[in-house]
Coordinates of C-alpha atoms and ligand atoms in Angstrom, one line a residue:
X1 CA 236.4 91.6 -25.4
X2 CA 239.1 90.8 -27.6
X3 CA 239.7 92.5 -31.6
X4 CA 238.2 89.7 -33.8
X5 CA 239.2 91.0 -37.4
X6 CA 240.9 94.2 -38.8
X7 CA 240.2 95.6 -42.1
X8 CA 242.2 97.6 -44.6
X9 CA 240.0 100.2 -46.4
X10 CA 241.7 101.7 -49.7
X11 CA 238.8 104.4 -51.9
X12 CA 239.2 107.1 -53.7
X13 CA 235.9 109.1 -53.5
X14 CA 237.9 112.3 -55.3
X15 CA 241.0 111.3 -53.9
X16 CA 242.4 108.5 -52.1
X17 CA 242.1 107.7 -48.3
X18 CA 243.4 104.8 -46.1
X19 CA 240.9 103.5 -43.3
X20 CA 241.1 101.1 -40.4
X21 CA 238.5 99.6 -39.4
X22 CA 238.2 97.0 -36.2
X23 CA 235.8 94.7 -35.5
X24 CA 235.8 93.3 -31.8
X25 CA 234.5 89.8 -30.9
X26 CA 231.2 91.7 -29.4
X27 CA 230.8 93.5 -32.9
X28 CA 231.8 96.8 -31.7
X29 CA 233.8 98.6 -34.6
X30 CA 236.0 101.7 -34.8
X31 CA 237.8 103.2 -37.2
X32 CA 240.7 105.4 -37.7
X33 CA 242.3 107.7 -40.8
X34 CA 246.1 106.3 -41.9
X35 CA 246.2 108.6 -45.6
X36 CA 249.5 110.1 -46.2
X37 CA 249.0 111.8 -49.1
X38 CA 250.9 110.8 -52.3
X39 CA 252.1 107.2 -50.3
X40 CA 248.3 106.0 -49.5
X41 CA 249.6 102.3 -50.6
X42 CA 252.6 102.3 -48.1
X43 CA 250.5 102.5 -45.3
X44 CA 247.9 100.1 -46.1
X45 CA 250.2 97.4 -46.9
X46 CA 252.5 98.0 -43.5
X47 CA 249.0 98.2 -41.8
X48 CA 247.9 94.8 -44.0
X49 CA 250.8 93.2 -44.1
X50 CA 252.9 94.1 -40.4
X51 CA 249.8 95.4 -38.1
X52 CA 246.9 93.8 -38.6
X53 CA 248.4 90.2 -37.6
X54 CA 249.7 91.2 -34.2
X55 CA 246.3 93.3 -33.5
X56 CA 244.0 90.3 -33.6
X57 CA 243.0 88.6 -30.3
X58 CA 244.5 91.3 -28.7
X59 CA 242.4 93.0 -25.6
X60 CA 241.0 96.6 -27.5
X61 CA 240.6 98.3 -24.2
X62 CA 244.7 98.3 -23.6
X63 CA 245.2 101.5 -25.9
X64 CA 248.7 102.7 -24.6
X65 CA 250.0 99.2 -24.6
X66 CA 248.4 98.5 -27.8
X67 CA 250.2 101.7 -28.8
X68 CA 254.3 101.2 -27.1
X69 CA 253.7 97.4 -28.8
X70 CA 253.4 99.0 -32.2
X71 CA 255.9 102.0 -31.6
X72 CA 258.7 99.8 -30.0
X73 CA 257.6 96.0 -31.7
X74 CA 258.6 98.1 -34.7
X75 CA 262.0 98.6 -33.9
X76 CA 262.3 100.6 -36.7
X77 CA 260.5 103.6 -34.6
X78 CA 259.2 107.3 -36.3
X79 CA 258.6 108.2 -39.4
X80 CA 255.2 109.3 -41.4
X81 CA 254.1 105.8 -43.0
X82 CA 254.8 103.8 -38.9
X83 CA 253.6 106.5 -37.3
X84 CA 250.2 106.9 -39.7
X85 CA 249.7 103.0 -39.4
X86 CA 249.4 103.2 -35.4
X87 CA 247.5 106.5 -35.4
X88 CA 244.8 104.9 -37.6
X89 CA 245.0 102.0 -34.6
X90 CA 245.0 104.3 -31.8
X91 CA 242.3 106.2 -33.2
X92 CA 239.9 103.2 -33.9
X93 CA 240.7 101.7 -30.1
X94 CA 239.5 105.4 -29.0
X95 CA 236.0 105.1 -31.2
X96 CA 235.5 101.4 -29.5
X97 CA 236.3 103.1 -25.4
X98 CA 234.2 105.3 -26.2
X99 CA 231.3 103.4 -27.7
X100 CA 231.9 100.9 -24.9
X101 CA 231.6 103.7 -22.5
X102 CA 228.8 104.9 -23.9
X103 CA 230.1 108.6 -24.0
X104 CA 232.0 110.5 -26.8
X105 CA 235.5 110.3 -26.9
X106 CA 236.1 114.1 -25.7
X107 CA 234.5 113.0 -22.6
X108 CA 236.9 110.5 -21.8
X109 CA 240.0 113.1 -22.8
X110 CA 238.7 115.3 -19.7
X111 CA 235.4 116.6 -21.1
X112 CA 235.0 120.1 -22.5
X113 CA 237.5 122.7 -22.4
X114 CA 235.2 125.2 -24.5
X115 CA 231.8 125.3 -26.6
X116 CA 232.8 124.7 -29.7
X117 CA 236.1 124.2 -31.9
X118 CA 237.3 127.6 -33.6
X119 CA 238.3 126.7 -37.2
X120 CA 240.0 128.4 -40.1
X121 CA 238.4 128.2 -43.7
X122 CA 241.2 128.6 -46.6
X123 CA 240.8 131.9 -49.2
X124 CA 242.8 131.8 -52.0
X125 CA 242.6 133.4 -55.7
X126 CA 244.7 134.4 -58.6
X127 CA 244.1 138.0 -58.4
X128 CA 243.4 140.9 -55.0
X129 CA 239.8 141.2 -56.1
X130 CA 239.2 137.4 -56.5
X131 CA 241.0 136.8 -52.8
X132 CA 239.0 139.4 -51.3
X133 CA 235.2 138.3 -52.7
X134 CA 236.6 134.5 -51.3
X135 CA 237.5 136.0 -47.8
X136 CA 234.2 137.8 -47.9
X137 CA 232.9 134.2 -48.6
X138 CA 234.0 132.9 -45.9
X139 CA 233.2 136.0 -43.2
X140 CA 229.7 135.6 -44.7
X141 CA 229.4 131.9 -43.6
X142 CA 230.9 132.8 -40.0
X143 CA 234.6 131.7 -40.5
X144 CA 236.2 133.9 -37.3
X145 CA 239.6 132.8 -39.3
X146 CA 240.8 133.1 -42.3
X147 CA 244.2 131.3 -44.0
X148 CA 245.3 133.8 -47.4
X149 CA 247.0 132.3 -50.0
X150 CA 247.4 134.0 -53.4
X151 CA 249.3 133.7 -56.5
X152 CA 252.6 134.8 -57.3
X153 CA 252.8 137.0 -60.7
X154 CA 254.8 135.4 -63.0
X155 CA 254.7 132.1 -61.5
X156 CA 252.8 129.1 -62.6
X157 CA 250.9 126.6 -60.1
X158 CA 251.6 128.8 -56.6
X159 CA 250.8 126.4 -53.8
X160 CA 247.5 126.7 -52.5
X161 CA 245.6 128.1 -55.5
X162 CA 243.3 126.5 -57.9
X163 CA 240.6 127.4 -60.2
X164 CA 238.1 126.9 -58.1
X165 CA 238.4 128.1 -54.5
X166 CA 236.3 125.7 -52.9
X167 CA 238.5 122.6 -53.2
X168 CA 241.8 122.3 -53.8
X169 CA 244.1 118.7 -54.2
X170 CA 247.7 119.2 -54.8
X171 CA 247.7 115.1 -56.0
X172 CA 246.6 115.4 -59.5
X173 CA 248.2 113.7 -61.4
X174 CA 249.7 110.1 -61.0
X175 CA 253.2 111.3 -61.6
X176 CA 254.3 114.4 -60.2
X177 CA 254.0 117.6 -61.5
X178 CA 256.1 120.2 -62.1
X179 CA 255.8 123.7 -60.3
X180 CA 257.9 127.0 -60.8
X181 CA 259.0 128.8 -57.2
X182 CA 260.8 132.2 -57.0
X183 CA 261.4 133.9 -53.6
X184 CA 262.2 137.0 -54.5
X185 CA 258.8 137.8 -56.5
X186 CA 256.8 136.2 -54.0
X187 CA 258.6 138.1 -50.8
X188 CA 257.4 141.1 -53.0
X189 CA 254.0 140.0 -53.7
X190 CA 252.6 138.7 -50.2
X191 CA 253.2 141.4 -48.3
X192 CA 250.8 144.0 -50.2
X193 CA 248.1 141.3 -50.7
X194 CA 248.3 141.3 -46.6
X195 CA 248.0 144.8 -46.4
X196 CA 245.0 144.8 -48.8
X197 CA 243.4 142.0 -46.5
X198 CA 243.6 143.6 -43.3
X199 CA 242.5 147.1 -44.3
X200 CA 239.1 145.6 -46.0
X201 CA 237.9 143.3 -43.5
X202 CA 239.3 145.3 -40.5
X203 CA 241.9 144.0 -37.6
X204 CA 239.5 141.8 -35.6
X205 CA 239.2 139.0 -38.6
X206 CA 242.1 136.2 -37.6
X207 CA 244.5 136.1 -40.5
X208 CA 246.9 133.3 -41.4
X209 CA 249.4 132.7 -44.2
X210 CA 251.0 129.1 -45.5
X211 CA 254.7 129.7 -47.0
X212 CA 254.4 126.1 -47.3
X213 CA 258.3 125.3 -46.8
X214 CA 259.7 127.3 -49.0
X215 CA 262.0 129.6 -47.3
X216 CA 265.2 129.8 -45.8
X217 CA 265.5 131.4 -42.2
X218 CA 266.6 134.9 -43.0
X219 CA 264.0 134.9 -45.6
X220 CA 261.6 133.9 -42.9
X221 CA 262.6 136.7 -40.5
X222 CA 262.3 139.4 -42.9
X223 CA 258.9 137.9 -44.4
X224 CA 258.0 137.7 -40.7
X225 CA 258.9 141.6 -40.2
X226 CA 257.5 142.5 -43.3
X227 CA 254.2 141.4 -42.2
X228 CA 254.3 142.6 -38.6
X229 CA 252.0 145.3 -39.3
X230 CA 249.2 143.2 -40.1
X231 CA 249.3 140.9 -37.3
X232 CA 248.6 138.1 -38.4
X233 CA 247.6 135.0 -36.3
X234 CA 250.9 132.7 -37.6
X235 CA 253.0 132.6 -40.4
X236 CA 252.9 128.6 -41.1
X237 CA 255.6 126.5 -42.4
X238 CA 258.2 129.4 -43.2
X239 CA 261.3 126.6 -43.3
X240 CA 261.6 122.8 -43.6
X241 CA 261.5 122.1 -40.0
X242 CA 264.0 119.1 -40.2
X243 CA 266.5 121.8 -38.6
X244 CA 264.6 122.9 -35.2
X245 CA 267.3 125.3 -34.5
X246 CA 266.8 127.2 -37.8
X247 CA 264.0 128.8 -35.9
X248 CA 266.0 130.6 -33.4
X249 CA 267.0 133.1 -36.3
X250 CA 263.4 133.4 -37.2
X251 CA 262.3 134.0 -33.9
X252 CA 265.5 136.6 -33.2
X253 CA 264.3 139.5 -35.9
X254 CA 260.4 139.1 -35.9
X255 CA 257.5 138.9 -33.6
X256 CA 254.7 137.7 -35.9
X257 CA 253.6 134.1 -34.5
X258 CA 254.9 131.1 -36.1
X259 CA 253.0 127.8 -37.0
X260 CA 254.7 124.0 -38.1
X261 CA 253.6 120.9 -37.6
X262 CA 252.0 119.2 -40.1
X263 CA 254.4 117.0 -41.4
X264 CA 256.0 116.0 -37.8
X265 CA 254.9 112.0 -36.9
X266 CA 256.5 112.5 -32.9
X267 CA 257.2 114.6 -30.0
X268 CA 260.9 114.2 -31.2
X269 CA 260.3 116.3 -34.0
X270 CA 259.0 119.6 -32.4
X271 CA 260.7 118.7 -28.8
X272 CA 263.1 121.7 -29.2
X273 CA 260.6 124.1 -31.0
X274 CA 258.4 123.8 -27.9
X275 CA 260.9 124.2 -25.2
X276 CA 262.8 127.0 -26.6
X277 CA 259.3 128.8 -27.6
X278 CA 260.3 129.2 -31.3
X279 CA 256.8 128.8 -32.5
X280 CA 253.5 129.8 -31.1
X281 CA 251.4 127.2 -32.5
X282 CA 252.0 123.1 -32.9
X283 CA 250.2 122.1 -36.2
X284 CA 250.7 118.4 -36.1
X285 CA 247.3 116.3 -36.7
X286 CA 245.8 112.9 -35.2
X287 CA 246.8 110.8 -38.4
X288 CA 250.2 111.8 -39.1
X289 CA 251.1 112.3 -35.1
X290 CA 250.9 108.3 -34.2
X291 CA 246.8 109.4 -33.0
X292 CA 244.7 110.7 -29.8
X293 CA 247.1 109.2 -27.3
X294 CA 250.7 110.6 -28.9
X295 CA 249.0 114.3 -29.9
X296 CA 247.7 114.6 -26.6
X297 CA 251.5 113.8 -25.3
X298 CA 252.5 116.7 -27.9
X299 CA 250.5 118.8 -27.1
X300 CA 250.2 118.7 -23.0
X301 CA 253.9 119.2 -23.2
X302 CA 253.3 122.1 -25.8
X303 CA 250.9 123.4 -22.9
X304 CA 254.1 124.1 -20.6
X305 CA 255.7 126.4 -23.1
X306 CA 252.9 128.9 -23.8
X307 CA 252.5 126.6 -27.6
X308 CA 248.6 126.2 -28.3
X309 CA 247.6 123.7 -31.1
X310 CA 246.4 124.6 -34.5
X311 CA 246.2 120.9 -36.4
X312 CA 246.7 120.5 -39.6
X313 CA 242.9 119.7 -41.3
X314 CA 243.6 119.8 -45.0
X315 CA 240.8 117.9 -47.5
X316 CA 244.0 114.9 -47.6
X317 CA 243.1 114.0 -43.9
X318 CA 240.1 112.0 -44.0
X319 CA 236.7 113.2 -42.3
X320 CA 237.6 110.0 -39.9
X321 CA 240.7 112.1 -39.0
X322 CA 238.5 115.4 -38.3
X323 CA 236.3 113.7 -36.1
X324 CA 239.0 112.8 -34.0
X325 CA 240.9 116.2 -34.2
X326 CA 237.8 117.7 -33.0
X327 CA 237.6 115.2 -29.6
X328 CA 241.4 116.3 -28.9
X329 CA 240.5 120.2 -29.8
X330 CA 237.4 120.6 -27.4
X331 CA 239.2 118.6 -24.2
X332 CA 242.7 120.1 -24.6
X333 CA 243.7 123.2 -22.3
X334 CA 246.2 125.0 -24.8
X335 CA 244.0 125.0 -28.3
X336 CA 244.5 127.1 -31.0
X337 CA 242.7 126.9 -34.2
X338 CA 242.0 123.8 -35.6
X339 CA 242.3 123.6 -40.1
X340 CA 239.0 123.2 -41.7
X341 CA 238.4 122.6 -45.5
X342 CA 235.1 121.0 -46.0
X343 CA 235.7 117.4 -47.9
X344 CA 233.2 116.9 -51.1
X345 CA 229.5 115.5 -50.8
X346 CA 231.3 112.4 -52.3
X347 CA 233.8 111.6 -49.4
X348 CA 230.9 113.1 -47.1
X349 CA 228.8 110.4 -48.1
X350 CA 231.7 107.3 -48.1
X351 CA 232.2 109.0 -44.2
X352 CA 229.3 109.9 -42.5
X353 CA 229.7 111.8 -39.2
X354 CA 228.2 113.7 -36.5
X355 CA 230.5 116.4 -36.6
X356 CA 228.9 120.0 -37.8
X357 CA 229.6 123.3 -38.6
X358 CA 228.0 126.2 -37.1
X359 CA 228.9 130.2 -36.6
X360 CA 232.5 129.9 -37.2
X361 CA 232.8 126.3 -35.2
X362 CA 233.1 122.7 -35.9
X363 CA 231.3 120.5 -33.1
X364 CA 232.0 117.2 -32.7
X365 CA 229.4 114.4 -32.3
X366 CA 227.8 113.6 -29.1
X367 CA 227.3 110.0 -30.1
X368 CA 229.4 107.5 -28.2
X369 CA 233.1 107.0 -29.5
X370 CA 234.3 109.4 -32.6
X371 CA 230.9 109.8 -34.5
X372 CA 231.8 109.2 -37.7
X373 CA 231.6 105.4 -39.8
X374 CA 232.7 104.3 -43.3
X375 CA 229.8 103.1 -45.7
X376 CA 232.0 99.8 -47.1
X377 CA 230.0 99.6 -49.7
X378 CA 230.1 102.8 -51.2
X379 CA 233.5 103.0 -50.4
X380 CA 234.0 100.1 -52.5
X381 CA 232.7 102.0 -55.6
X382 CA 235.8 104.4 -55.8
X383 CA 239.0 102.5 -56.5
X384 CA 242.4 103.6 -55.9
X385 CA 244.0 105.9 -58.5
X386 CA 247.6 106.4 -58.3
X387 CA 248.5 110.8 -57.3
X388 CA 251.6 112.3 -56.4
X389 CA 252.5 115.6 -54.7
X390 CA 254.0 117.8 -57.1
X391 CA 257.6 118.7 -57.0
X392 CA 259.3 122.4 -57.0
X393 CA 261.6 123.9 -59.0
X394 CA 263.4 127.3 -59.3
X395 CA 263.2 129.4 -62.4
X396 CA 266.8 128.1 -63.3
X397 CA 265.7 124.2 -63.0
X398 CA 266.6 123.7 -59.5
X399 CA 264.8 121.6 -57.1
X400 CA 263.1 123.4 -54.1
X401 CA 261.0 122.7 -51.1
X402 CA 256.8 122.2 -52.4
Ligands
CS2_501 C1 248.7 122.4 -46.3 C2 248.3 121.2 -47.0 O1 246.6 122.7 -45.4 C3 247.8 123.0 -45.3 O2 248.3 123.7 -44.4 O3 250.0 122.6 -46.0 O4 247.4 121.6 -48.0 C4 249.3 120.3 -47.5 O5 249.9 120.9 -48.6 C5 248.7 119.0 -47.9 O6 248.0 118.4 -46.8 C6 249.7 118.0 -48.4 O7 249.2 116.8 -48.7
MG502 MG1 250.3 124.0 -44.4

């Protein structure tokens, strides 16, 4: 069997997503997720353009040496647009072993682990009462975990909230956006909407909490100890993670778990947070982690150091992506949580999947390979439209962390 033709898919059913899909000389396809939110076109044309001409003729079965061809051919090696452009590679070549197997991919990672894949569901509102009526929301329907974001008073455009609770897309606007940040009111704010959490829906609910970046260290630790009382599951992304060691104040004043991940691409980027136990959980995801083969490297050396997986599984990772995440999840010894907000009937339909939700758990399809497909057609419908993250800034102009 040998890869006969490669394609590129750009839509933008809602928002934009990148897709690989691979065609082999026996007509089995796959397909893999390569969106990096805000840079969608970077990765399509180094997939178009530097990928696609060295995959075709090339023996699909060889995954790992499919995978070091890309990574070291590169010579240029990390970063979030390579290491998105051989996850979406690596993920297809997993849908086609499996299909060719006839057995779903999970089977092939070593089978099941557990009987389903605990998620997290996002709750977020401007006000308590709002917040709590969207937790209860989410109780209702089964969530076991619950992630609690909130605005800040005073502050306009807080990360994570938007007027309606049910989707949120931080790429609005083809330029980007302008948000205002101030520590010190939100340090004052979060802890009391924790508080108010916890006492309503009691301390077996699993609580988590995005600072999404934005602090520095000593911040962290006393955000951290400030919300000891509530235990929460993780505090995620206190710090930009580019300084590992940063963590090692973190983790010297507080015990409350801590989550990063999400915007890592290798092992090289969380290698010291893992062997000096400075966080609990390893967030990073299937797309933006170089795939199934490099995020099971992450996370079986993560499995050494007491570090259990929670992968990032925001709407801006494509169902594709979730499919896969949820192969990885079930098989893996040291999981976590995995992220869950439900995509829109739109992108449902562009991606249909086997993949379901049920009492609190995702459940990946038992159909051969990943379970999950892009309709071409449909997908053809929704062009590109140009989105960009927003950027930060304090109340006195200057630029901070989104
Ligand atoms: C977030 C994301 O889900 C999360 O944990 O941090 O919403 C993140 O902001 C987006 O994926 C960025 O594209
Ligand atoms: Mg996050």
């Amino acid at each position: 069997m040998r890869i006969a033709a490669a394609r590129v898919i750009v839509t933008c059913p809602g928002r934009n997503f990148v897709t690989l899909k691979i065609v082999t000389d026996e007509g089995v396809t796959g397909v893999g997720d390569a969106t990096l939110n805000g840079r969608e076109q970077a990765v399509a044309a180094y997939l178009a353009e530097h990928v696609v001409p060295v995959l075709l003729g090339r023996d699909p079965a060889r995954i790992e040496d499919t995978w070091q061809a890309l990574y070291k051919g590169a010579y240029w090696r990390r970063g979030p647009v390579t290491m998105s452009a051989i996850a979406a590679v690596d993920t297809a070549l997993w849908d086609i072993k499996g299909k060719v197997a006839g057995l779903p991919v999970y089977q092939l990672l070593g089978g099941r682990c557990r009987e389903g894949v605990t998620v997290y569901g996002h709750a977020a509102a401007e006000t308590l009462d709002d917040l709590l009526t969207d937790v209860a929301r989410l109780t209702d329907a089964g969530y076991r975990a619950v992630r609690v974001q909130t605005a800040v008073p005073g502050l306009r455009g807080t990360y994570g909230v938007s007027a309606d609770p049910r989707t949120y897309e931080p790429a609005g606007s083809a330029l980007p956006a302008e948000a205002v940040w101030s520590t010190p009111r939100y340090l004052a704010h979060v802890p009391g909407v924790l508080a108010r959490v916890r006492a309503e829906f009691g301390p077996e609910l699993r609580l988590l909490h995005d600072a999404h970046h934005r602090l520095t260290p000593i911040e962290a630790a006393a955000l951290g100890r400030d919300l000891e009382p509530y235990r929460l599951t993780w505090l995620e992304d206190p710090v930009p993670a580019e300084l590992q060691e940063g963590y090692r104040l973190i983790r010297g004043h507080t015990t409350t778990p801590l989550a990063v991940g999400e915007v890592f691409n290798s092992i090289w980027d969380c290698r010291r947070l893992i062997t000096e136990q400075l966080i609990d959980y390893i967030r990073t995801s299937v797309v933006h982690a170089g795939g199934i083969s490099h995020l099971r490297r992450i996370f079986d050396l993560a499995s050494l150091y007491h570090v259990r997986s929670g992968s990032h599984g925001a709407t801006d990772l494509s169902p594709v992506c979730l499919a896969a995440a949820l192969h990885v999840d079930l098989s893996i010894p040291n999981f976590g949580l995995q992220e869950y907000m439900p995509h829109t009937a739109e992108t449902d339909a562009v991606f249909p999947h086997g993949y379901r939700f049920a009492d609190g758990y995702l459940h990946p399809s038992e159909e051969p390979g990943l379970g999950v497909d892009i309709d071409e057609e449909l997908a053809a419908r929704y062009p590109y439209r140009p989105a960009s993250l927003p950027l930060n800034r304090l109340e006195d102009g200057t630029l901070h962390s989104w």
